[in-house]
Coordinates of C-alpha atoms in Angstrom, one line a residue:
M764 CA -23.3 -103.7 53.8
N765 CA -25.5 -105.9 56.2
A766 CA -27.5 -108.8 55.0
A767 CA -30.8 -107.0 54.7
S768 CA -29.3 -104.5 52.5
A769 CA -27.4 -107.0 50.5
V770 CA -30.5 -109.1 50.0
L771 CA -32.8 -106.2 49.1
D772 CA -30.2 -105.0 46.2
V773 CA -30.0 -108.3 44.8
L774 CA -33.8 -108.9 44.6
R775 CA -34.4 -105.3 43.1
D776 CA -32.1 -106.4 40.6
R777 CA -33.7 -109.4 39.7
R778 CA -37.1 -107.8 39.9
E779 CA -38.0 -108.6 36.4
A780 CA -36.9 -112.1 36.4
L781 CA -39.1 -112.8 39.5
V782 CA -42.2 -111.2 37.9
E783 CA -41.3 -113.4 34.5
F784 CA -41.2 -116.6 36.9
L785 CA -44.6 -115.7 38.3
Q786 CA -46.0 -115.1 34.9
R787 CA -45.0 -118.4 33.7
L788 CA -46.3 -120.1 36.9
A789 CA -49.6 -118.3 36.5
L790 CA -49.9 -119.5 32.9
A791 CA -49.3 -122.9 34.0
E792 CA -53.0 -123.4 35.0
S793 CA -53.3 -126.0 38.0
P794 CA -56.8 -126.5 39.2
S795 CA -57.5 -128.6 42.3
A796 CA -59.6 -130.8 40.0
S797 CA -57.0 -131.8 37.6
S798 CA -53.9 -133.8 38.5
A799 CA -52.4 -133.8 34.9
A800 CA -52.8 -129.9 34.6
Q801 CA -50.9 -129.3 37.7
Q802 CA -47.6 -131.2 36.5
P803 CA -46.0 -128.4 34.4
A804 CA -46.2 -125.9 37.1
L805 CA -44.9 -128.5 39.5
A806 CA -42.0 -129.2 37.1
Q807 CA -41.2 -125.5 36.8
L808 CA -40.7 -125.3 40.7
A809 CA -38.5 -128.5 40.6
E810 CA -36.3 -127.4 37.8
A811 CA -36.0 -123.9 39.9
L812 CA -34.8 -126.0 43.0
D813 CA -32.8 -128.3 41.1
E814 CA -30.7 -125.4 39.7
L815 CA -30.3 -124.2 43.5
D816 CA -28.6 -127.6 44.0
F817 CA -31.8 -129.2 45.8
M818 CA -32.6 -132.7 45.6
T819 CA -36.2 -132.8 44.6
R820 CA -38.9 -135.7 44.5
L821 CA -42.2 -135.5 43.1
L822 CA -44.3 -137.8 45.7
P823 CA -47.2 -139.4 43.6
G824 CA -50.8 -138.8 44.7
Q825 CA -53.6 -141.0 44.5
R826 CA -56.5 -138.5 44.3
S827 CA -54.3 -135.3 43.7
G828 CA -51.2 -134.3 41.5
G829 CA -49.0 -135.4 44.5
Q830 CA -46.5 -133.2 46.3
L831 CA -43.0 -131.7 45.6
Y832 CA -40.6 -132.4 48.2
A833 CA -37.0 -130.8 48.1
R834 CA -33.9 -130.4 50.3
P835 CA -30.3 -129.0 49.7
R836 CA -28.1 -131.9 48.5
A837 CA -25.5 -131.0 50.9
R838 CA -27.6 -130.9 53.9
R839 CA -25.7 -131.9 57.0
R840 CA -27.3 -134.8 58.6
A841 CA -27.9 -133.5 62.1
Q842 CA -28.6 -130.1 61.2
T843 CA -31.8 -128.5 62.3
A844 CA -34.5 -127.8 59.6
Q845 CA -37.2 -125.3 58.7
L846 CA -40.0 -125.8 56.6
L847 CA -41.1 -123.5 53.5
L848 CA -44.6 -124.8 52.5
G849 CA -47.0 -123.7 49.8
H850 CA -49.4 -125.3 47.4
I851 CA -49.8 -125.3 43.6
D852 CA -53.3 -125.8 43.1
T853 CA -55.7 -123.0 42.5
V854 CA -59.4 -122.8 42.6
W855 CA -59.7 -121.6 39.0
P856 CA -60.7 -124.3 36.4
Q857 CA -58.9 -124.9 33.3
G858 CA -59.5 -122.3 30.6
T859 CA -59.9 -119.4 32.9
L860 CA -57.1 -117.7 31.0
A861 CA -59.5 -117.0 28.2
T862 CA -61.5 -114.5 30.4
M863 CA -58.8 -113.8 33.0
P864 CA -55.7 -113.3 31.3
V865 CA -52.3 -112.9 33.2
E866 CA -51.6 -109.0 32.8
R867 CA -49.2 -106.5 34.1
E868 CA -50.8 -103.2 34.8
G869 CA -48.1 -100.7 36.3
D870 CA -47.0 -102.2 39.7
R871 CA -49.7 -104.7 39.5
L872 CA -49.7 -108.1 38.2
R873 CA -53.3 -109.9 37.7
G874 CA -54.2 -113.3 36.9
P875 CA -55.5 -116.8 38.4
G876 CA -53.4 -117.9 41.1
V877 CA -51.0 -115.0 41.4
Y878 CA -52.1 -113.9 44.8
D879 CA -53.1 -117.4 46.1
M880 CA -50.6 -118.6 46.0
K881 CA -48.2 -118.7 43.1
G882 CA -46.8 -115.2 44.4
G883 CA -45.7 -117.0 47.4
L884 CA -44.1 -120.0 45.8
T885 CA -42.1 -117.5 43.5
Q886 CA -41.1 -115.6 46.4
M887 CA -39.7 -118.9 48.0
V888 CA -37.5 -119.6 45.1
F889 CA -36.2 -116.2 44.4
A890 CA -35.3 -115.9 48.4
L891 CA -33.2 -119.0 48.0
R892 CA -31.6 -117.7 44.8
A893 CA -31.0 -114.6 46.5
L894 CA -28.9 -116.3 49.5
R895 CA -27.3 -118.5 47.1
E896 CA -26.1 -115.5 45.0
L897 CA -24.5 -113.9 48.2
G898 CA -23.2 -117.0 49.5
L899 CA -25.1 -116.8 52.5
E900 CA -25.9 -120.3 53.9
P901 CA -29.0 -120.7 56.4
A902 CA -27.7 -122.2 59.7
V903 CA -31.3 -124.0 59.8
T904 CA -31.6 -126.2 56.6
P905 CA -34.6 -125.1 54.5
L906 CA -37.0 -128.0 53.3
V907 CA -39.6 -127.0 50.7
F908 CA -42.8 -128.9 50.5
V909 CA -45.7 -128.0 47.7
N910 CA -48.7 -130.0 47.8
S911 CA -51.6 -130.0 45.1
D912 CA -54.8 -130.2 47.0
E913 CA -54.7 -127.5 49.6
E914 CA -57.7 -125.8 48.2
I915 CA -59.8 -129.0 48.7
G916 CA -58.7 -129.7 52.1
S917 CA -55.3 -131.1 51.9
R918 CA -56.8 -134.6 52.4
E919 CA -54.0 -136.5 50.7
S920 CA -51.1 -134.4 51.7
T921 CA -51.7 -133.5 55.4
R922 CA -50.2 -136.9 56.5
R923 CA -46.8 -135.8 55.0
I924 CA -47.1 -132.4 56.4
R925 CA -47.9 -133.4 60.0
R926 CA -44.7 -135.8 59.6
L927 CA -42.5 -132.9 58.4
A928 CA -43.9 -130.3 61.0
R929 CA -42.9 -132.8 63.9
T930 CA -39.2 -132.5 63.0
V931 CA -38.6 -129.0 62.0
N932 CA -37.8 -126.0 64.1
R933 CA -40.3 -123.9 62.4
A934 CA -42.6 -123.4 59.4
Y935 CA -43.0 -120.6 57.0
V936 CA -46.2 -120.7 55.1
L937 CA -46.2 -118.8 51.9
E938 CA -50.1 -118.1 51.6
P939 CA -50.8 -114.6 50.9
S940 CA -50.8 -111.8 53.3
L941 CA -54.0 -110.4 55.0
G942 CA -55.4 -106.8 53.9
A943 CA -53.6 -104.0 52.1
D944 CA -51.1 -103.7 54.8
G945 CA -49.8 -107.1 54.3
R946 CA -50.4 -108.5 57.8
L947 CA -48.9 -111.9 58.8
K948 CA -51.2 -114.6 60.1
T949 CA -50.4 -115.9 63.4
A950 CA -53.8 -117.4 64.1
R951 CA -56.2 -119.0 61.9
K952 CA -59.8 -120.5 62.7
G953 CA -60.2 -124.3 62.8
I954 CA -62.6 -125.6 60.0
G955 CA -65.2 -128.3 60.4
R956 CA -67.5 -129.9 57.8
F957 CA -70.5 -131.9 58.9
T958 CA -73.5 -133.7 57.3
L959 CA -76.6 -134.1 59.1
T960 CA -79.0 -136.9 57.6
I961 CA -82.5 -137.3 58.5
K962 CA -84.6 -140.4 58.0
G963 CA -88.4 -140.0 58.2
K964 CA -91.3 -142.0 56.6
A965 CA -92.7 -141.6 53.4
A966 CA -96.5 -141.2 53.1
H967 CA -99.0 -139.7 50.6
A968 CA -99.2 -136.2 51.3
G969 CA -103.2 -136.1 50.3
L970 CA -104.4 -139.3 51.5
N971 CA -102.9 -140.2 54.7
P972 CA -100.1 -137.7 55.7
E973 CA -100.5 -138.5 59.4
A974 CA -98.9 -142.0 58.3
G975 CA -95.7 -140.2 57.4
A976 CA -92.8 -138.5 59.3
S977 CA -91.3 -135.5 57.5
A978 CA -87.7 -135.3 57.2
I979 CA -87.9 -132.0 56.0
L980 CA -90.1 -130.8 58.8
E981 CA -87.5 -132.2 61.2
L982 CA -84.8 -130.5 59.2
S983 CA -86.3 -127.0 59.7
H984 CA -86.1 -127.6 63.4
Q985 CA -82.5 -128.7 63.3
I986 CA -81.5 -125.7 61.2
Q987 CA -82.8 -123.4 63.7
R988 CA -80.8 -125.3 66.2
L989 CA -77.6 -125.2 64.2
F990 CA -77.8 -121.4 63.6
A991 CA -78.3 -120.9 67.3
L992 CA -74.7 -122.2 67.8
N993 CA -73.2 -119.1 66.1
D994 CA -71.3 -116.7 68.5
P995 CA -69.9 -113.8 66.7
A996 CA -68.5 -112.3 69.8
A997 CA -66.5 -115.6 70.5
G998 CA -65.6 -116.0 66.9
V999 CA -67.8 -119.1 66.1
T1000 CA -69.6 -119.4 63.2
V1001 CA -72.0 -122.1 62.2
N1002 CA -73.4 -122.1 58.7
V1003 CA -76.0 -124.6 56.9
G1004 CA -74.8 -124.3 53.4
M1005 CA -76.6 -126.8 51.7
I1006 CA -79.7 -128.8 52.1
D1007 CA -81.7 -131.3 50.0
G1008 CA -84.5 -133.8 50.7
G1009 CA -87.7 -135.2 49.4
I1010 CA -88.8 -137.4 46.6
G1011 CA -91.8 -135.5 45.1
P1012 CA -94.3 -132.5 46.3
N1013 CA -97.0 -135.1 47.2
V1014 CA -95.1 -137.4 49.2
V1015 CA -94.2 -136.7 53.0
A1016 CA -90.3 -136.5 52.8
P1017 CA -88.5 -139.7 53.9
E1018 CA -85.0 -138.0 54.0
S1019 CA -83.5 -134.9 54.0
R1020 CA -79.8 -133.5 54.4
A1021 CA -77.9 -130.5 55.4
V1022 CA -74.2 -129.7 54.9
I1023 CA -72.8 -127.6 57.7
D1024 CA -69.7 -125.4 57.7
V1025 CA -68.0 -124.6 61.3
R1026 CA -65.3 -122.1 62.0
V1027 CA -63.8 -122.0 65.6
P1028 CA -61.0 -120.0 66.9
S1029 CA -59.8 -122.5 69.6
H1030 CA -59.6 -126.0 70.3
E1031 CA -62.0 -125.6 73.3
A1032 CA -64.6 -124.0 70.8
A1033 CA -64.1 -126.7 68.5
R1034 CA -64.9 -129.3 71.2
Q1035 CA -68.0 -127.6 72.3
V1036 CA -69.3 -126.9 68.9
E1037 CA -68.7 -130.5 67.6
Q1038 CA -70.1 -132.0 71.0
A1039 CA -73.3 -129.7 70.4
I1040 CA -73.8 -130.9 66.6
R1041 CA -73.4 -134.5 67.7
A1042 CA -75.9 -134.2 70.6
L1043 CA -78.8 -133.2 68.2
T1044 CA -81.8 -134.9 69.1
P1045 CA -85.1 -135.3 66.9
V1046 CA -88.2 -133.0 67.6
T1047 CA -90.4 -134.8 65.1
P1048 CA -91.9 -138.1 66.3
G1049 CA -90.9 -141.1 64.1
V1050 CA -87.5 -139.7 62.5
S1051 CA -83.7 -140.3 63.3
L1052 CA -80.9 -138.3 62.9
R1053 CA -77.0 -139.2 61.7
V1054 CA -74.3 -136.8 62.0
E1055 CA -71.1 -137.3 60.1
G1056 CA -67.9 -135.3 59.8
A1057 CA -65.4 -133.6 62.2
I1058 CA -63.2 -130.5 62.5
G1059 CA -60.9 -131.4 59.8
R1060 CA -58.4 -128.4 60.2
P1061 CA -57.6 -127.7 63.7
P1062 CA -57.4 -124.2 64.7
M1063 CA -53.9 -122.1 64.6
E1064 CA -53.7 -120.6 68.0
R1065 CA -51.2 -118.3 69.2
T1066 CA -48.6 -120.0 71.1
P1067 CA -45.4 -118.8 72.9
A1068 CA -43.1 -120.2 69.9
G1069 CA -45.2 -119.0 67.4
Q1070 CA -45.1 -115.5 69.0
Q1071 CA -41.5 -115.7 69.2
L1072 CA -41.3 -116.3 65.4
W1073 CA -43.6 -113.4 64.7
H1074 CA -41.5 -111.0 66.8
M1075 CA -38.5 -112.1 65.0
A1076 CA -40.1 -111.5 61.6
Q1077 CA -41.2 -108.0 62.8
T1078 CA -37.8 -107.0 63.8
L1079 CA -36.3 -108.2 60.5
G1080 CA -38.9 -106.4 58.8
L1081 CA -37.7 -103.1 60.4
E1082 CA -34.2 -103.9 59.0
L1083 CA -35.9 -103.6 55.7
G1084 CA -38.1 -100.5 56.3
L1085 CA -41.4 -102.8 56.9
H1086 CA -43.7 -102.2 59.8
L1087 CA -45.4 -105.5 60.0
E1088 CA -48.3 -106.1 61.9
Q1089 CA -50.0 -109.7 62.8
A1090 CA -53.7 -110.7 62.5
A1091 CA -55.9 -113.8 62.8
A1092 CA -57.7 -115.2 59.7
G1093 CA -61.0 -116.7 59.3
G1094 CA -59.9 -119.2 56.7
G1095 CA -57.7 -122.2 57.1
S1096 CA -54.5 -123.4 55.5
D1097 CA -51.8 -126.0 56.0
G1098 CA -50.4 -123.6 58.5
N1099 CA -53.2 -124.8 60.9
T1100 CA -51.8 -128.3 60.7
T1101 CA -48.0 -127.3 61.1
S1102 CA -49.0 -125.2 64.2
Q1103 CA -50.0 -128.1 66.1
Y1104 CA -46.2 -129.2 66.2
T1105 CA -43.9 -126.3 65.5
A1106 CA -43.6 -122.5 65.5
T1107 CA -45.8 -121.5 62.5
L1108 CA -45.6 -118.0 60.6
D1109 CA -48.4 -117.8 57.9
G1110 CA -49.2 -115.2 55.4
L1111 CA -45.7 -114.5 54.2
G1112 CA -46.7 -114.4 50.7
P1113 CA -47.5 -111.3 48.5
V1114 CA -49.3 -108.2 49.3
G1115 CA -52.4 -107.9 46.9
D1116 CA -56.1 -108.7 46.7
G1117 CA -58.6 -111.0 44.9
A1118 CA -58.2 -114.5 46.4
H1119 CA -60.6 -116.6 44.6
A1120 CA -62.0 -113.5 43.0
H1121 CA -61.8 -112.3 39.3
H1122 CA -59.6 -109.2 40.2
E1123 CA -56.8 -111.2 41.7
F1124 CA -53.5 -109.4 41.7
V1125 CA -50.3 -108.8 43.5
H1126 CA -48.2 -105.7 44.1
I1127 CA -44.7 -106.2 42.4
D1128 CA -42.8 -104.0 44.5
R1129 CA -44.3 -105.5 47.7
L1130 CA -43.4 -108.9 46.2
V1131 CA -39.8 -107.8 46.2
E1132 CA -39.9 -106.6 49.8
R1133 CA -41.7 -109.8 50.9
T1134 CA -39.0 -112.0 49.3
A1135 CA -36.5 -110.2 51.1
L1136 CA -38.2 -110.7 54.3
L1137 CA -38.4 -114.4 53.7
A1138 CA -34.6 -114.5 52.9
L1139 CA -33.7 -113.0 56.2
L1140 CA -36.2 -115.2 58.2
L1141 CA -34.3 -118.3 56.4
L1142 CA -31.0 -116.8 57.8
A1143 CA -32.3 -116.5 61.2
P1144 CA -30.9 -118.8 64.0
P1145 CA -33.0 -121.6 65.3
L1146 CA -35.6 -121.2 67.8
P1147 CA -34.9 -122.5 71.4
G1148 CA -36.3 -126.1 71.7
T1149 CA -35.2 -127.0 68.4
P1150 CA -36.2 -130.7 67.1
V1151 CA -33.2 -132.4 65.8
P1152 CA -34.0 -135.0 63.1

């Protein structure tokens, strides 16, 4: 029996254990905003990895629940490594289970976080379990890193992700797949957040409006300039999503502010859009502009190494009877970061729907298949050009 058949058979036998593990993980609510609430879910993962003879460390966070790092206790020192990457935090606040319970309906498991991305974390654990049960040891050492702040930008954990990515041969990101056919993500848009602050001059709106300089009037001009930066054909989106300003209806507004979301498909597009935003100049006499922010998540572009990894996944998928496709995603992930340093394959998590939505669910049968795919990827030989720690 070949590795693909053996792995799939083991995981089909462990189907109910896999579902039970995911149910427990989803019942441990872990919103980004509560570092204390995240600890039981992180502890469940740490316990599972410890049982697989991994050395686990909980790296404390200052503004988050920290990160879980794990590696095999018996790792050979000079052996090439591969990174399994995921996040424990969800967008759902504590108490969501009261109105959005974890429920099983036939082949579907519903609940907060099952799709984004506790299903992927479950796959990670059970792929490693299947390999251990079969006595199959990867030639490339699997390292595990799970953060607790991905949904809010990974501001605290990016430094460690970047450091790991520089040392590994490849990175597997267990974010959910794309679409009903479970496409893998080989490109993602970069994401930027900017704040435009306008300072004007206050005056009485009835007695002497000409003595003032309206920051709100200026903001109306700048919003039109910002929206003009959109280029749908090129995949560039610039959205003014929040505005505020003024101190009263009878006062010429002395200050206004806009928060801008930027999505770009390439580093060149990122450079051009950021340059255009920083080059904004006032239209209204007597006002000044200040731009803060940057492209926080760089674009995940298709690279030769990344495409080599994708083709390997496609070939291994065929051994399992899976016909995989690749796709580009508009949202960002920690794969944006790893892709700057090593071959990255994203969207290896479950097939389902409803990320950040109340109908969130995963397909259980597909979850088993995706876990088998991950196990085979972990067994694959190193890609050429391997970084050696």
